[in-house]
Coordinates of C-alpha atoms and ligand atoms in Angstrom, one line a residue:
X7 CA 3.3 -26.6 9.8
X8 CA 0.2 -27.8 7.7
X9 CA 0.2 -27.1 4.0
X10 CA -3.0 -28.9 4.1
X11 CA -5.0 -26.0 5.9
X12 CA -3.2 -23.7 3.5
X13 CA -4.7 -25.8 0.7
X14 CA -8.3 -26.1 2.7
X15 CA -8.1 -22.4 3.0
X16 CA -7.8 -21.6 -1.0
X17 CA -10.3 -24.5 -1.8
X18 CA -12.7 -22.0 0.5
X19 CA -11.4 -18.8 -1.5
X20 CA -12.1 -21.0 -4.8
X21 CA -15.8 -21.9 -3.8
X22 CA -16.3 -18.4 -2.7
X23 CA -15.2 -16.5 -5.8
X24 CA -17.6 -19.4 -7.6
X25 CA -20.0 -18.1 -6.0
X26 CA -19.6 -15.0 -6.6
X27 CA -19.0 -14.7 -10.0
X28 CA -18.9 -12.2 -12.0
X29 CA -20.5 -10.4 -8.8
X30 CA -18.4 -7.2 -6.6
X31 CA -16.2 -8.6 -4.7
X32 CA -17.8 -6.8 -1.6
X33 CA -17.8 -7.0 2.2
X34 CA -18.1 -9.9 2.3
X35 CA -15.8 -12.3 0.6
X36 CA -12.6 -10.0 2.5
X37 CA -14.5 -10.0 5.4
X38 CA -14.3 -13.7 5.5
X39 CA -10.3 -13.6 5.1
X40 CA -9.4 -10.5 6.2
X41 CA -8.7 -10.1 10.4
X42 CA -11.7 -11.4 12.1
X43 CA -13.1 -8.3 13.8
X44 CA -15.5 -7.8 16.2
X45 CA -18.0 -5.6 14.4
X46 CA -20.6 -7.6 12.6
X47 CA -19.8 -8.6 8.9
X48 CA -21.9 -9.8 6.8
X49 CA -21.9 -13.9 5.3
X50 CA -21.2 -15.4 2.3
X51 CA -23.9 -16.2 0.3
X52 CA -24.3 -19.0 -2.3
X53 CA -26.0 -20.0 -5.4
X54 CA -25.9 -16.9 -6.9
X55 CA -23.8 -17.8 -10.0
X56 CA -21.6 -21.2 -11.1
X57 CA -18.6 -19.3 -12.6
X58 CA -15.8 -21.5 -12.7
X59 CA -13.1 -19.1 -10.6
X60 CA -10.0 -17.8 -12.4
X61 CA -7.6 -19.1 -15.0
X62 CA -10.1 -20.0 -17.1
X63 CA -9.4 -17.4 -19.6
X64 CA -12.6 -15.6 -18.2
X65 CA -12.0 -11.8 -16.7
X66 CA -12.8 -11.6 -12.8
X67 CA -15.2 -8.8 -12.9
X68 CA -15.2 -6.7 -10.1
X69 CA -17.4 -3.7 -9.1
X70 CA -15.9 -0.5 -7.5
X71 CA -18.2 2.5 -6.7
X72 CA -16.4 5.5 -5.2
X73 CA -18.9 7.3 -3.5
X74 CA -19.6 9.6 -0.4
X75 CA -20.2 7.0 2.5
X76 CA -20.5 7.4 6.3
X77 CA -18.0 5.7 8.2
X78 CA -18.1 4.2 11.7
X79 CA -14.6 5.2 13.3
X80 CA -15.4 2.8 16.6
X81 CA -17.2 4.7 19.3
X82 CA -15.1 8.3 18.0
X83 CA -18.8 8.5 15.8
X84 CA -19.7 8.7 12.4
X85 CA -17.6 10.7 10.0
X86 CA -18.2 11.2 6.3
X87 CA -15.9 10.1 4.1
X88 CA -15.3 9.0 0.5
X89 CA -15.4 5.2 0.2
X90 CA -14.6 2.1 -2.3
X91 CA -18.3 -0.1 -1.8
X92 CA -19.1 1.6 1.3
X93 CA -15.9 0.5 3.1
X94 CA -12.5 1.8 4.9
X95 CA -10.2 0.7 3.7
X96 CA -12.0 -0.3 0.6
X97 CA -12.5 -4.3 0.0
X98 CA -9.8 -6.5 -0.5
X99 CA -10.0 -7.6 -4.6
X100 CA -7.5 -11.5 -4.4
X101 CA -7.2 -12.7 -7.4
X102 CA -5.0 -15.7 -8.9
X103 CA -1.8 -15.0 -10.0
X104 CA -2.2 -14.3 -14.2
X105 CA -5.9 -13.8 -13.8
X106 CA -7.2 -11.5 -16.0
X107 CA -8.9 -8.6 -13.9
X108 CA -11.7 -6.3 -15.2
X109 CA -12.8 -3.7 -12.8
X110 CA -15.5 -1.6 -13.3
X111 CA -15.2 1.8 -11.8
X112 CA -18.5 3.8 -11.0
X113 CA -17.5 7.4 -9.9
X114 CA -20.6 8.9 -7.8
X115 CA -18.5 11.2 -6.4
X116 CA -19.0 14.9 -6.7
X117 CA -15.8 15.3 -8.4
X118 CA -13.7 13.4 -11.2
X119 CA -11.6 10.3 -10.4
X120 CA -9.2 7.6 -11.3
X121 CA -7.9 4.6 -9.7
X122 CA -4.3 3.3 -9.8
X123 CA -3.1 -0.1 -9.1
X124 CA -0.4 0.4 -7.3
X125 CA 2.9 -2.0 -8.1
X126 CA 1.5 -4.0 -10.9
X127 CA 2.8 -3.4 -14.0
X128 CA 0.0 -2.7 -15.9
X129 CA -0.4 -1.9 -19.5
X130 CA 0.2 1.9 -19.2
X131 CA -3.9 2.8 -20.6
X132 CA -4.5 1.0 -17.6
X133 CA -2.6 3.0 -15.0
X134 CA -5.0 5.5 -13.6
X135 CA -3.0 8.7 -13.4
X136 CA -5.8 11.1 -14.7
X137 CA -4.7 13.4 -17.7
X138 CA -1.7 11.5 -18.3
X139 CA -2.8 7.8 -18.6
X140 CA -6.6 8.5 -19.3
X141 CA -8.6 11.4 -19.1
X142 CA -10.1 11.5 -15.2
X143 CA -13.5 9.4 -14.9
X144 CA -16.2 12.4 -14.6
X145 CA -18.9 12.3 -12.0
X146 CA -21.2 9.9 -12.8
X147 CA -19.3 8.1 -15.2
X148 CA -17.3 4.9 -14.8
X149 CA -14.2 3.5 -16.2
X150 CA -13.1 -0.4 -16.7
X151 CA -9.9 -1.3 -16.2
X152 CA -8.4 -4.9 -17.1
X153 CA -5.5 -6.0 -17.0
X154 CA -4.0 -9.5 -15.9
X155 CA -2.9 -10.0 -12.2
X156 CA 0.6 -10.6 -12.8
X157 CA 2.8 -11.0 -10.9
X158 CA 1.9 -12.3 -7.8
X159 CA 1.9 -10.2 -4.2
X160 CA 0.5 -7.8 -2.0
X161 CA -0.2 -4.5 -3.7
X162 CA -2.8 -1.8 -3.4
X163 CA -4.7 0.2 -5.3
X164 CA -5.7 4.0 -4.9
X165 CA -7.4 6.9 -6.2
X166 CA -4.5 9.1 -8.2
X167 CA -7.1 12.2 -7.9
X168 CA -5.7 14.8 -6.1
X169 CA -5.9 14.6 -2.7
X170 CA -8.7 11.2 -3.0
X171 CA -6.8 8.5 -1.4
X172 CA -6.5 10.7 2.2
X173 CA -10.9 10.9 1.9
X174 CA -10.9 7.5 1.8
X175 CA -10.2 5.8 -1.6
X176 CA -7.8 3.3 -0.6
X177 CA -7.9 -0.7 -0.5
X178 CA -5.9 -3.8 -1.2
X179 CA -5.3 -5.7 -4.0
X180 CA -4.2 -9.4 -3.0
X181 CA -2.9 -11.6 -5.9
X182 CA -2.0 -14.9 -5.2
X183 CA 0.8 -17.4 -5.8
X184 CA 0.6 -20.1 -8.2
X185 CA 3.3 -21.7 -6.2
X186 CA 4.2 -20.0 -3.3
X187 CA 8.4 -19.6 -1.6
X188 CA 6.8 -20.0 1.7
X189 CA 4.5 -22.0 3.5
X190 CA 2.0 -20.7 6.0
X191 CA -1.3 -22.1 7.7
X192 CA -3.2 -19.2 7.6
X193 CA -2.5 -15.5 6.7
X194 CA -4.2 -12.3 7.0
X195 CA -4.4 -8.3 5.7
X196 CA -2.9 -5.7 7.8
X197 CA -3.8 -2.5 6.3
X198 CA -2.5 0.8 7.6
X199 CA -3.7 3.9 7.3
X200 CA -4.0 7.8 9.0
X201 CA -7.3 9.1 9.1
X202 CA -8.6 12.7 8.6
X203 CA -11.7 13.5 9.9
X204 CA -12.8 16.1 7.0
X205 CA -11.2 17.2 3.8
X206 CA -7.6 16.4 2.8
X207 CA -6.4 20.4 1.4
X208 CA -2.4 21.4 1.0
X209 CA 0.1 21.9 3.5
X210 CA 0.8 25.6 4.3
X211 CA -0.3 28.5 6.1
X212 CA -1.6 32.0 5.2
X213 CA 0.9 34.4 5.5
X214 CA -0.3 35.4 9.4
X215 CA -0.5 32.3 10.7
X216 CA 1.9 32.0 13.3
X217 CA 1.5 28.6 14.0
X218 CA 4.1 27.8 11.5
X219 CA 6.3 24.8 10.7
X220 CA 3.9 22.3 12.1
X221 CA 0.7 22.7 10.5
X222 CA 2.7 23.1 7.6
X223 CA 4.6 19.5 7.8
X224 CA 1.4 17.4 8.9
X225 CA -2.1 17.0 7.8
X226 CA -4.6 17.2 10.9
X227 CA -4.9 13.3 10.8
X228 CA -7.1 12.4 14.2
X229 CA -6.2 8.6 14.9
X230 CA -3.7 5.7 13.2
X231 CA -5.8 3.0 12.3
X232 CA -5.3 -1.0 11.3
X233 CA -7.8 -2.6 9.2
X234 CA -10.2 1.0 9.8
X235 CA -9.9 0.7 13.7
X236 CA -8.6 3.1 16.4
X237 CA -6.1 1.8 18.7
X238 CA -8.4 1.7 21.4
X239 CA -10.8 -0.7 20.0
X240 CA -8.1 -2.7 17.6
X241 CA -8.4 -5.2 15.0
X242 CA -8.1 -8.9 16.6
X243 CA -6.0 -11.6 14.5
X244 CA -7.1 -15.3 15.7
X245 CA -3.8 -18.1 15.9
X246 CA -3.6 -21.4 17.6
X247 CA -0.6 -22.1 18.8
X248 CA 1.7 -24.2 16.4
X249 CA 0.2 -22.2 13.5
X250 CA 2.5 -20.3 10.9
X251 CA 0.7 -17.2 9.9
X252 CA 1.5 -14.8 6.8
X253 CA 0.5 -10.9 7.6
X254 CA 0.3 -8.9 4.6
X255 CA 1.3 -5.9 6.0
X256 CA 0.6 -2.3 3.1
X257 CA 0.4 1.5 3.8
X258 CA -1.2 3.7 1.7
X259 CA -1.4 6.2 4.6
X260 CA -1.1 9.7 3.4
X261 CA 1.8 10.9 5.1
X262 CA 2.9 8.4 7.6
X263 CA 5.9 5.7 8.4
X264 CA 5.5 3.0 10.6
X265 CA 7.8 1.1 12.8
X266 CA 5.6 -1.9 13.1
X267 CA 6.4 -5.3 15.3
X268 CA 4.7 -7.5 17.8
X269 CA 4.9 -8.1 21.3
X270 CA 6.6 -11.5 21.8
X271 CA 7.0 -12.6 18.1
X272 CA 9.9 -11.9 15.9
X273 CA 9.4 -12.1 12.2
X274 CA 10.4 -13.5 8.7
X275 CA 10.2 -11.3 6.1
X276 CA 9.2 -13.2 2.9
X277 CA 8.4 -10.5 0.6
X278 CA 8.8 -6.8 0.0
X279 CA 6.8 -4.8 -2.1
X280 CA 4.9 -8.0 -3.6
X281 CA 8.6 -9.7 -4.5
X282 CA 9.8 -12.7 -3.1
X283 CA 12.6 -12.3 -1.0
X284 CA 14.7 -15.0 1.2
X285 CA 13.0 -14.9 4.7
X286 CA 15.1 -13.0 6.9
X287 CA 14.1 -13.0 10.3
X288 CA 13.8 -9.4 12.2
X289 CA 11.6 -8.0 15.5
X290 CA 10.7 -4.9 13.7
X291 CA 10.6 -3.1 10.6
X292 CA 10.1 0.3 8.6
X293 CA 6.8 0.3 6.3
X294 CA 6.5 3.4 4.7
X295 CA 3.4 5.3 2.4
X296 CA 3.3 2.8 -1.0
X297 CA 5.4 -0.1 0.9
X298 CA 4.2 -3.7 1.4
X299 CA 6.1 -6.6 3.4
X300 CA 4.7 -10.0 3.9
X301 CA 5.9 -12.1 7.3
X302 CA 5.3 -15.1 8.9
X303 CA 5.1 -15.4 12.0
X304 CA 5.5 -18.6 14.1
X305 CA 2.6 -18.6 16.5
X306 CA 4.7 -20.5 19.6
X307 CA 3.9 -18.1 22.3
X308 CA 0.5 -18.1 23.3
X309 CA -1.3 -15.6 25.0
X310 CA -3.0 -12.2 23.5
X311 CA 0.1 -10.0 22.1
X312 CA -0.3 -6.6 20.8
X313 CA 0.5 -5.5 17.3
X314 CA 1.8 -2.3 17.2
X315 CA 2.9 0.1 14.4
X316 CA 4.5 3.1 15.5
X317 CA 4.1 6.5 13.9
X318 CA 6.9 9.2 12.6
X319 CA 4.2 11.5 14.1
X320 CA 3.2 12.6 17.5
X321 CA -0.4 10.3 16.6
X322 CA -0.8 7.4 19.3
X323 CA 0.3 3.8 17.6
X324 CA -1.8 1.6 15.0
X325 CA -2.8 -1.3 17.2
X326 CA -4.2 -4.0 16.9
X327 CA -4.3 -7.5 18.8
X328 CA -2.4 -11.4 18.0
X329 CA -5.0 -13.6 19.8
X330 CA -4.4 -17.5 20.6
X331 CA -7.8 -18.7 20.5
X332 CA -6.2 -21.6 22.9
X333 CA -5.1 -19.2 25.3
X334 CA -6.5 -17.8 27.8
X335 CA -6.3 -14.0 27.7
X336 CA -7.6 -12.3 25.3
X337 CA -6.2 -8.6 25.4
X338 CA -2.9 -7.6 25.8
X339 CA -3.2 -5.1 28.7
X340 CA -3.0 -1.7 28.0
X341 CA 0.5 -0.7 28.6
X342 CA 1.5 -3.9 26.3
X343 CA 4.3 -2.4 24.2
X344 CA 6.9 -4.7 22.0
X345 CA 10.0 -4.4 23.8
X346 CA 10.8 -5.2 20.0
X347 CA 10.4 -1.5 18.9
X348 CA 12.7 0.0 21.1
X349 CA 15.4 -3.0 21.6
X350 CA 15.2 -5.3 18.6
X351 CA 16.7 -6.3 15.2
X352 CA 15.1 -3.2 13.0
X353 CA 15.2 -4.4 9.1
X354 CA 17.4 -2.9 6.8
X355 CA 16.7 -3.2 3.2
X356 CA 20.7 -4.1 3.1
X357 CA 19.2 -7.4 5.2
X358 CA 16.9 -9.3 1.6
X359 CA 18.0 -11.0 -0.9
X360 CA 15.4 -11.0 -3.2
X361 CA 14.5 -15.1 -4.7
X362 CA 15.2 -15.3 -8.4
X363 CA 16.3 -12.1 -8.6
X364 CA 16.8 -10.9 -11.9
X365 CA 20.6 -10.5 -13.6
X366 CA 21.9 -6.7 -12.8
X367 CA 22.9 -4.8 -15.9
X368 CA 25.2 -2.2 -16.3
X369 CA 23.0 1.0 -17.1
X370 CA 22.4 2.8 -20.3
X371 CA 21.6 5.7 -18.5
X372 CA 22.2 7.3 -15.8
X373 CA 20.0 10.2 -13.9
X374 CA 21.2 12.1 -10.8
X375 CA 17.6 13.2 -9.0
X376 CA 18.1 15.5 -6.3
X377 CA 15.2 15.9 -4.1
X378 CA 14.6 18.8 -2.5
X379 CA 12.0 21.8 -1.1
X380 CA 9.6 22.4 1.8
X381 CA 10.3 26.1 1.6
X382 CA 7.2 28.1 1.6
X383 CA 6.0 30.0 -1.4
X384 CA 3.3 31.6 -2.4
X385 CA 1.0 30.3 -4.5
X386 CA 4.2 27.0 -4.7
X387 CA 2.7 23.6 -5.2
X388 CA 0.5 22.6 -7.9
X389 CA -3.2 22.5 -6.1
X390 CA -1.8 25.7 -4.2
X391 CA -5.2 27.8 -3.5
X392 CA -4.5 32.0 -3.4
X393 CA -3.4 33.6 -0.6
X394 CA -1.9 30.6 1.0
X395 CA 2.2 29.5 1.8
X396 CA 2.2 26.5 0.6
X397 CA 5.6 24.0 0.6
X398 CA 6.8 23.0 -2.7
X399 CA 8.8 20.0 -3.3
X400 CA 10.9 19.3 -6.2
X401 CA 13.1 16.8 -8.1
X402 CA 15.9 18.7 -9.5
X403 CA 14.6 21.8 -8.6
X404 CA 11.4 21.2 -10.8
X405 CA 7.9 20.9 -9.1
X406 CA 5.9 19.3 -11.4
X407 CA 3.6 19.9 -13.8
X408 CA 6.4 23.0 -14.4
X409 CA 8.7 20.1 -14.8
X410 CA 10.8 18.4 -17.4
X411 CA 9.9 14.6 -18.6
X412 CA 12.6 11.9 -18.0
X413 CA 13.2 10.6 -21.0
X414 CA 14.0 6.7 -21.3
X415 CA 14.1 4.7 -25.0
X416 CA 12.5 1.2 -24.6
X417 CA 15.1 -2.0 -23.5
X418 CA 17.6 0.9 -22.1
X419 CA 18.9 -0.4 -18.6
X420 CA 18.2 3.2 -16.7
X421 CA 20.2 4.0 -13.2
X422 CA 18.0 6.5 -10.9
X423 CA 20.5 8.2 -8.1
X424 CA 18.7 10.0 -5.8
X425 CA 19.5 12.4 -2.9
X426 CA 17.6 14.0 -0.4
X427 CA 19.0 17.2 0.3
X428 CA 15.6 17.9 2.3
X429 CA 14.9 17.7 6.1
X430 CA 12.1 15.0 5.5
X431 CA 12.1 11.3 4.2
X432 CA 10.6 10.7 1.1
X433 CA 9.3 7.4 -0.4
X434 CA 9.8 7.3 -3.6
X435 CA 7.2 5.1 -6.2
X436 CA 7.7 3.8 -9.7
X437 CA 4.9 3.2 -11.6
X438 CA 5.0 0.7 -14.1
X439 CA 8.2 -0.7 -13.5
X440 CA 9.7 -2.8 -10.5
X441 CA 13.3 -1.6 -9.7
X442 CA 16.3 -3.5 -8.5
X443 CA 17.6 -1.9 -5.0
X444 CA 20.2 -3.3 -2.7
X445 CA 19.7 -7.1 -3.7
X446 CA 15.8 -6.9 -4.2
X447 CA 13.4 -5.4 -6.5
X448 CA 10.3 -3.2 -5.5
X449 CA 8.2 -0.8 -6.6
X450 CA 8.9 2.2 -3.9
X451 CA 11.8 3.0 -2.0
X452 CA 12.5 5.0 0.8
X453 CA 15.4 7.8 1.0
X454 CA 15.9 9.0 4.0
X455 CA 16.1 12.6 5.1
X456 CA 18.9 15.5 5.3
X457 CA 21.5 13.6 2.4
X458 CA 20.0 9.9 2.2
X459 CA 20.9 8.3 -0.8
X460 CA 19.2 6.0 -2.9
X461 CA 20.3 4.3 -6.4
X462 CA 17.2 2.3 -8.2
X463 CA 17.8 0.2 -11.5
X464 CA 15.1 -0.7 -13.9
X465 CA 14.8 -1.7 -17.4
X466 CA 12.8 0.4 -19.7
X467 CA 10.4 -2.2 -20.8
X468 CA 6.7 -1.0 -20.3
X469 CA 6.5 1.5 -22.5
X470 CA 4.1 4.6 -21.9
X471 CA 4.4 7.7 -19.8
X472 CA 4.4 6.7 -16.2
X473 CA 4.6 8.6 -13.1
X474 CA 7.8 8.5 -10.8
X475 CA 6.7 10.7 -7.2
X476 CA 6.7 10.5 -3.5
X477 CA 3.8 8.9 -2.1
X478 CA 3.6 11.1 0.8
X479 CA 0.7 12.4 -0.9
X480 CA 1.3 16.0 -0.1
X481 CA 4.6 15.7 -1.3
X482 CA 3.3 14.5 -4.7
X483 CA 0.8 17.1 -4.7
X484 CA 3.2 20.0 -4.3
X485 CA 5.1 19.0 -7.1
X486 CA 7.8 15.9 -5.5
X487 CA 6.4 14.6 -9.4
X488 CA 8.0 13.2 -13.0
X489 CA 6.9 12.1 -15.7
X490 CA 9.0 9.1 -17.6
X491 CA 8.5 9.3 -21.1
X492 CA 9.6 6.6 -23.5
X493 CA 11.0 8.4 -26.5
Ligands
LIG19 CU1 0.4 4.5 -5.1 CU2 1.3 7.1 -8.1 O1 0.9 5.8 -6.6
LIG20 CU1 8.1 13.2 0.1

């Protein structure tokens, strides 16, 4: 494989950001590394400022405004949405590994707002969970946020406002290795995401809806998309044959777990959750809401393969499409389906090992976490409106807010075990912290329904009051919710 094109590419990422400058980091510059699409993007433009690009002590500045934008779902039409600049999923911010970030925040929404930044271990002022970490960024208002871009990976950052992320406010954050385990020629950003065509609102019924269990497990989400497009008009990712290409592959759907793979092409998974892990080649994995995985993929098979990511819902696949640009075809046909979903190697988290992989200490504390709910209640569920049946979820029985903080003391080595004793999986996120599970640390994990077990390690050393919840966001938002508290 070339490193030299690797090194060519982040000479181009290094003039870019120069030009750029203290400048948002718009359409343009993630445009220009993000999957080449076939709707029009716009250029980079030069000469607008000389700012010597990252490390240099400087803060990258970047610009976020939430605001109410239209979006352009393919030819399904126009639909109105909340956006990050305009865009869905908001712009890729890719920094340098230990760069100091400072993001400004301008909230023309109609409503309050915060945004979280999700896996990094920020200083806790900077974490974005509103009323708990800063008081929520009123309308018309804006917020900066800085911190340093440490460590390296693929994360994502969010709005932690209610129900915000499912209108819209969701985008990657890209921070890049000094030195990375792997090399790769190029790489792109597979973002995945389920898209409602109005407002997000609880999960439930009213008490005469007969309709029942259904309604109340899914939000009315109307298509899967990659990169913000429908299967039937998917993202295309350019290879030449010989190439070794990284995918960045991060959900911050809603409610929804993939099973992603792609026709033709097994994989090497290099990193889970932003952490370096030994590659360990698979056809398919399991990327659930708050999950990242980087792959390579040895581009040895040319042709025009599909990607595919397939839903835990009745919703037709993510798609999009691995193109050979020195191949002939250039569309997988329609019925193209991975024979890798159905009859491959499927990842288990048992499979990584993650690299450098901190010493494993023998826990100061202990907390048994049962996880539980999606019985109906009245008025259950913490945005609950009246007269609705609403599911709550709880962690030992509590929904938050009417729920106890976990108390840690700072340097304690802390043990999590967690049960599901509920009939649906949960992914469960750390903020703040990464954890040690299996052989490999991350920042969410995924316990699997009706008695899956899960047992996450971390050391008490961010101190703050951070949030520990599922990221199905309706899950959160009917109380699956602590608070960690360092007393
Ligand atoms: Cu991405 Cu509190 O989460
Ligand atoms: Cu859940």
């Amino acid at each position: 494989m070339s490193h030299k094109e690797f090194v060519d590419r982040r000479t181009f990422i290094q003039a870019a950001l120069a030009n750029f400058g203290a400048l948002a980091l718009g359409a343009r510059l993630p445009s220009a590394l993000s999957a080449r699409q076939s709707s029009p993007r716009q250029e980079l433009s030069g000469g607008q400022s000389n700012r010597p690009p990252g490390l240099s002590g400087t803060p990258r500045e970047v610009n976020l405004i939430a605001e109410p934008s239209q979006f352009e779902l393919a030819s399904r039409g126009v639909f109105q949405k909340w956006l990050y600049n305009g865009q869905y999923p908001g712009p890729e911010i890719r920094v340098k590994e230990g760069e100091r970030l400072r993001i400004k925040v301008s909230n023309k929404l109609p409503e309050s707002t915060t945004v979280h930044w999700h896996g990094i271990p920020v200083p806790n002022a900077m974490d974005g969970v509103p009323d708990v970490t800063q008081p929520p960024i009123a309308a018309g208002d804006s917020f900066v946020y800085e911190f340093d871009a440490a460590p390296s990976g693929s994360f994502m950052y969010h709005s932690h406002f209610g129900f915000q992320p499912d209108r819209g406010l969701v985008g990657p954050l890209i921070v890049e290795e000094n030195k990375p385990h792997v090399e790769y020629d190029r790489e792109y950003t597979l973002v995945l995401t389920d898209f409602l065509a109005g407002a997000p609102a609880p999960l439930g019924r009213t008490p005469n809806d007969t309709r029942g269990m259904i309604a109340m497990q899914m939000p009315p989400y109307v298509a899967l998309l990659l990169n913000g497009r429908p299967p039937e008009a998917p993202a295309v990712f350019d290879v030449k044959t010989g190439e070794r290409v990284r995918l960045r592959l991060i959900n911050p759907s809603g409610a929804t777990i993939y099973r992603f793979a792609i026709g033709g092409h097994p994989v090497s998974v290099t990193h889970a959750d932003s952490r370096p892990v030994v590659p360990f080649r698979v056809d398919a994995l399991r990327i659930a809401p708050g999950e990242r995985y980087d792959i390579l993929v040895d581009a040895r098979t040319p042709g025009a393969w599909p990607i595919t990511a397939f839903p835990d819902n009745d919703l037709p696949p993510a798609r999009g499409v691995l193109r050979y640009t020195d191949a002939n075809e250039s569309a997988p046909r329609e019925t193209a389906w991975p024979k890798e979903l159905s009859a491959g190697r499927m990842l288990e988290l048992g499979d990584l090992r993650g690299v450098d992989l901190p010493e494993s200490r023998k826990p100061n504390r202990t907390l048994n976490l049962v996880l539980s709910g999606g019985t109906l209640k009245a008025g259950g569920g913490m945005m609950a409106s009246g007269g609705m049946l609403s599911p709550e979820w709880t962690i030992n029985g509590q929904a938050y807010p009417h729920a106890a903080p976990l108390e840690v003391h700072q340097g304690e080595a802390v043990r999590f075990r967690i049960s599901n004793e509920s009939s649906m999986v949960h992914p469960m996120h750390l903020h703040g912290h990464f954890f040690r599970i299996g052989n490999v640390m991350k920042d969410t994990a995924i316990v699997w329904a009706d008695s899956g077990r899960a047992e996450i390690n971390f050391v008490a050393d961010n101190p703050g009051k951070w949030f520990f919840h599922c990221h199905n966001l309706y899950h959160m938002e009917a109380g699956m919710t602590r608070l960690i508290r360092y007393v």
